[in-house]
Amino acid sequence: MAELPEEAIVEEKFLAASGPGGQNVNKVATAVQLRVNVFALGLPPYAYQQLKTLAGTRMTAAGELVITARKFRTQDANRSDARERVAELIDKALERQTRRVKTKPSRAARARRVDTKKGRSEVKAGRGKVRLD
């Protein structure tokens, strides 16, 4: 997993979290909202596009990736969870996708397809009204 450079992190904000923590939830801001400047990461264009796709609504128009972590009871655990999630997203974006190789169906496969279509056509034609000639 890639290490997240500190200069890429724009802002780390702590919020009051819902979820586990009991009455402590109302007193302590344990949730972490991490904002990462994607341009500061210096990603190649293909990785940037993939990251945009993977992040979806978590990516702002200004090129910031916003991750909110509120799974744990402590700030420290949530902070490390948010950083791990960002690093996972970046790693997934850096994976190159294999190019699809176009293929054509063989002549025999095309002939089989036409034969089955003709067979279906005959079945359906046989469903017409019965004429007594």
PDB file of C-alpha atoms in Angstrom:
ATOM      1  CA  MET A   1       0.000   0.000   0.000  1.00  0.00           C
ATOM      2  CA  ALA A   2       1.335   3.432  -0.938  1.00  0.00           C
ATOM      3  CA  GLU A   3       2.198   5.930   1.776  1.00  0.00           C
ATOM      4  CA  LEU A   4       0.195   9.158   1.647  1.00  0.00           C
ATOM      5  CA  PRO A   5       2.497  12.212   1.369  1.00  0.00           C
ATOM      6  CA  GLU A   6       1.826  14.871   4.011  1.00  0.00           C
ATOM      7  CA  GLU A   7       1.921  17.761   1.490  1.00  0.00           C
ATOM      8  CA  ALA A   8      -1.060  16.216  -0.317  1.00  0.00           C
ATOM      9  CA  ILE A   9      -3.267  16.474   2.777  1.00  0.00           C
ATOM     10  CA  VAL A  10      -5.014  19.810   2.655  1.00  0.00           C
ATOM     11  CA  GLU A  11      -7.142  19.580   5.770  1.00  0.00           C
ATOM     12  CA  GLU A  12      -7.942  17.199   8.588  1.00  0.00           C
ATOM     13  CA  LYS A  13     -11.104  18.125  10.456  1.00  0.00           C
ATOM     14  CA  PHE A  14     -12.640  16.391  13.473  1.00  0.00           C
ATOM     15  CA  LEU A  15     -16.423  16.123  13.715  1.00  0.00           C
ATOM     16  CA  ALA A  16     -18.926  14.784  16.201  1.00  0.00           C
ATOM     17  CA  ALA A  17     -19.611  11.227  15.103  1.00  0.00           C
ATOM     18  CA  SER A  18     -22.662   9.040  15.241  1.00  0.00           C
ATOM     19  CA  GLY A  19     -22.297   5.369  16.069  1.00  0.00           C
ATOM     20  CA  PRO A  20     -20.297   3.646  18.823  1.00  0.00           C
ATOM     21  CA  GLY A  21     -19.088   5.632  21.818  1.00  0.00           C
ATOM     22  CA  GLY A  22     -22.065   5.897  24.179  1.00  0.00           C
ATOM     23  CA  GLN A  23     -22.463   9.249  25.888  1.00  0.00           C
ATOM     24  CA  ASN A  24     -18.885  10.080  24.900  1.00  0.00           C
ATOM     25  CA  VAL A  25     -20.170  10.614  21.340  1.00  0.00           C
ATOM     26  CA  ASN A  26     -21.897  13.823  22.412  1.00  0.00           C
ATOM     27  CA  LYS A  27     -18.769  15.248  24.064  1.00  0.00           C
ATOM     28  CA  VAL A  28     -15.840  14.356  21.839  1.00  0.00           C
ATOM     29  CA  ALA A  29     -15.328  14.982  18.121  1.00  0.00           C
ATOM     30  CA  THR A  30     -13.966  11.586  17.064  1.00  0.00           C
ATOM     31  CA  ALA A  31     -14.919  11.406  13.378  1.00  0.00           C
ATOM     32  CA  VAL A  32     -12.278  12.542  10.905  1.00  0.00           C
ATOM     33  CA  GLN A  33     -12.864  14.305   7.610  1.00  0.00           C
ATOM     34  CA  LEU A  34      -9.735  14.121   5.503  1.00  0.00           C
ATOM     35  CA  ARG A  35      -9.290  16.324   2.431  1.00  0.00           C
ATOM     36  CA  VAL A  36      -6.555  15.303  -0.007  1.00  0.00           C
ATOM     37  CA  ASN A  37      -5.380  17.449  -2.918  1.00  0.00           C
ATOM     38  CA  VAL A  38      -5.252  14.934  -5.769  1.00  0.00           C
ATOM     39  CA  PHE A  39      -3.116  17.208  -7.945  1.00  0.00           C
ATOM     40  CA  ALA A  40      -0.388  17.274  -5.262  1.00  0.00           C
ATOM     41  CA  LEU A  41      -0.097  13.484  -5.558  1.00  0.00           C
ATOM     42  CA  GLY A  42       1.331  13.811  -9.075  1.00  0.00           C
ATOM     43  CA  LEU A  43      -0.643  10.912 -10.506  1.00  0.00           C
ATOM     44  CA  PRO A  44      -0.389   9.939 -14.182  1.00  0.00           C
ATOM     45  CA  PRO A  45      -3.445  10.900 -16.292  1.00  0.00           C
ATOM     46  CA  TYR A  46      -4.863   7.361 -16.479  1.00  0.00           C
ATOM     47  CA  ALA A  47      -4.667   7.012 -12.675  1.00  0.00           C
ATOM     48  CA  TYR A  48      -6.294  10.415 -12.153  1.00  0.00           C
ATOM     49  CA  GLN A  49      -9.223   9.434 -14.393  1.00  0.00           C
ATOM     50  CA  GLN A  50      -9.583   6.084 -12.622  1.00  0.00           C
ATOM     51  CA  LEU A  51      -9.429   7.785  -9.209  1.00  0.00           C
ATOM     52  CA  LYS A  52     -12.160  10.185 -10.312  1.00  0.00           C
ATOM     53  CA  THR A  53     -14.334   7.224 -11.307  1.00  0.00           C
ATOM     54  CA  LEU A  54     -13.633   5.275  -8.120  1.00  0.00           C
ATOM     55  CA  ALA A  55     -14.148   8.252  -5.809  1.00  0.00           C
ATOM     56  CA  GLY A  56     -17.441   9.334  -7.372  1.00  0.00           C
ATOM     57  CA  THR A  57     -19.123  11.956  -5.180  1.00  0.00           C
ATOM     58  CA  ARG A  58     -16.188  11.950  -2.747  1.00  0.00           C
ATOM     59  CA  MET A  59     -14.178  13.962  -5.306  1.00  0.00           C
ATOM     60  CA  THR A  60     -14.883  17.695  -5.452  1.00  0.00           C
ATOM     61  CA  ALA A  61     -14.720  19.890  -8.545  1.00  0.00           C
ATOM     62  CA  ALA A  62     -11.591  21.521  -7.102  1.00  0.00           C
ATOM     63  CA  GLY A  63      -9.760  18.187  -7.213  1.00  0.00           C
ATOM     64  CA  GLU A  64     -10.023  17.346  -3.526  1.00  0.00           C
ATOM     65  CA  LEU A  65     -10.800  13.851  -2.313  1.00  0.00           C
ATOM     66  CA  VAL A  66     -12.971  13.990   0.829  1.00  0.00           C
ATOM     67  CA  ILE A  67     -12.970  10.908   3.065  1.00  0.00           C
ATOM     68  CA  THR A  68     -14.970  10.750   6.298  1.00  0.00           C
ATOM     69  CA  ALA A  69     -14.094   8.060   8.833  1.00  0.00           C
ATOM     70  CA  ARG A  70     -16.315   7.499  11.855  1.00  0.00           C
ATOM     71  CA  LYS A  71     -16.102   3.739  12.348  1.00  0.00           C
ATOM     72  CA  PHE A  72     -14.065   3.780  15.572  1.00  0.00           C
ATOM     73  CA  ARG A  73     -14.397   5.411  18.994  1.00  0.00           C
ATOM     74  CA  THR A  74     -11.084   7.281  18.954  1.00  0.00           C
ATOM     75  CA  GLN A  75      -9.748  10.099  16.815  1.00  0.00           C
ATOM     76  CA  ASP A  76      -6.486   8.265  16.258  1.00  0.00           C
ATOM     77  CA  ALA A  77      -8.134   5.083  14.966  1.00  0.00           C
ATOM     78  CA  ASN A  78     -10.437   7.086  12.680  1.00  0.00           C
ATOM     79  CA  ARG A  79      -7.508   9.126  11.392  1.00  0.00           C
ATOM     80  CA  SER A  80      -5.525   6.030  10.458  1.00  0.00           C
ATOM     81  CA  ASP A  81      -8.666   4.451   8.934  1.00  0.00           C
ATOM     82  CA  ALA A  82      -9.203   7.517   6.716  1.00  0.00           C
ATOM     83  CA  ARG A  83      -5.555   7.500   5.588  1.00  0.00           C
ATOM     84  CA  GLU A  84      -5.721   3.770   4.801  1.00  0.00           C
ATOM     85  CA  ARG A  85      -8.874   4.263   2.737  1.00  0.00           C
ATOM     86  CA  VAL A  86      -7.262   7.064   0.725  1.00  0.00           C
ATOM     87  CA  ALA A  87      -4.146   4.949   0.153  1.00  0.00           C
ATOM     88  CA  GLU A  88      -6.303   1.991  -0.993  1.00  0.00           C
ATOM     89  CA  LEU A  89      -8.191   4.224  -3.437  1.00  0.00           C
ATOM     90  CA  ILE A  90      -4.930   5.548  -4.872  1.00  0.00           C
ATOM     91  CA  ASP A  91      -3.454   2.041  -5.165  1.00  0.00           C
ATOM     92  CA  LYS A  92      -6.576   0.831  -6.970  1.00  0.00           C
ATOM     93  CA  ALA A  93      -6.423   3.831  -9.326  1.00  0.00           C
ATOM     94  CA  LEU A  94      -2.773   3.133 -10.169  1.00  0.00           C
ATOM     95  CA  GLU A  95      -3.553  -0.414 -11.358  1.00  0.00           C
ATOM     96  CA  ARG A  96      -3.528  -0.446 -15.144  1.00  0.00           C
ATOM     97  CA  GLN A  97      -6.497  -2.117 -16.752  1.00  0.00           C
ATOM     98  CA  THR A  98      -5.739  -4.593 -19.519  1.00  0.00           C
ATOM     99  CA  ARG A  99      -6.860  -3.492 -22.947  1.00  0.00           C
ATOM    100  CA  ARG A 100      -9.677  -5.465 -24.499  1.00  0.00           C
ATOM    101  CA  VAL A 101      -8.708  -7.272 -27.688  1.00  0.00           C
ATOM    102  CA  LYS A 102     -11.500  -7.168 -30.252  1.00  0.00           C
ATOM    103  CA  THR A 103     -12.479 -10.555 -31.632  1.00  0.00           C
ATOM    104  CA  LYS A 104     -14.748 -11.626 -34.485  1.00  0.00           C
ATOM    105  CA  PRO A 105     -17.056 -14.634 -34.414  1.00  0.00           C
ATOM    106  CA  SER A 106     -15.926 -17.428 -36.719  1.00  0.00           C
ATOM    107  CA  ARG A 107     -17.725 -18.198 -39.975  1.00  0.00           C
ATOM    108  CA  ALA A 108     -19.123 -21.423 -38.451  1.00  0.00           C
ATOM    109  CA  ALA A 109     -20.442 -19.502 -35.424  1.00  0.00           C
ATOM    110  CA  ARG A 110     -22.155 -16.975 -37.702  1.00  0.00           C
ATOM    111  CA  ALA A 111     -23.711 -19.834 -39.712  1.00  0.00           C
ATOM    112  CA  ARG A 112     -24.996 -21.499 -36.510  1.00  0.00           C
ATOM    113  CA  ARG A 113     -26.528 -18.207 -35.413  1.00  0.00           C
ATOM    114  CA  VAL A 114     -28.325 -17.773 -38.745  1.00  0.00           C
ATOM    115  CA  ASP A 115     -29.565 -21.396 -38.630  1.00  0.00           C
ATOM    116  CA  THR A 116     -31.045 -20.938 -35.147  1.00  0.00           C
ATOM    117  CA  LYS A 117     -32.685 -17.696 -36.252  1.00  0.00           C
ATOM    118  CA  LYS A 118     -34.232 -19.487 -39.255  1.00  0.00           C
ATOM    119  CA  GLY A 119     -35.438 -22.278 -36.978  1.00  0.00           C
ATOM    120  CA  ARG A 120     -37.096 -19.798 -34.602  1.00  0.00           C
ATOM    121  CA  SER A 121     -38.652 -18.047 -37.605  1.00  0.00           C
ATOM    122  CA  GLU A 122     -40.182 -21.316 -38.799  1.00  0.00           C
ATOM    123  CA  VAL A 123     -41.565 -22.073 -35.311  1.00  0.00           C
ATOM    124  CA  LYS A 124     -43.155 -18.640 -35.090  1.00  0.00           C
ATOM    125  CA  ALA A 125     -44.506 -18.813 -38.645  1.00  0.00           C
ATOM    126  CA  GLY A 126     -46.192 -22.085 -37.711  1.00  0.00           C
ATOM    127  CA  ARG A 127     -48.130 -20.295 -34.966  1.00  0.00           C
ATOM    128  CA  GLY A 128     -50.276 -18.363 -37.449  1.00  0.00           C
ATOM    129  CA  LYS A 129     -53.971 -18.897 -38.021  1.00  0.00           C
ATOM    130  CA  VAL A 130     -54.900 -22.294 -39.326  1.00  0.00           C
ATOM    131  CA  ARG A 131     -56.326 -22.144 -42.866  1.00  0.00           C
ATOM    132  CA  LEU A 132     -58.383 -24.945 -44.300  1.00  0.00           C
ATOM    133  CA  ASP A 133     -57.599 -24.835 -48.023  1.00  0.00           C
TER     134      ASP A 133
END
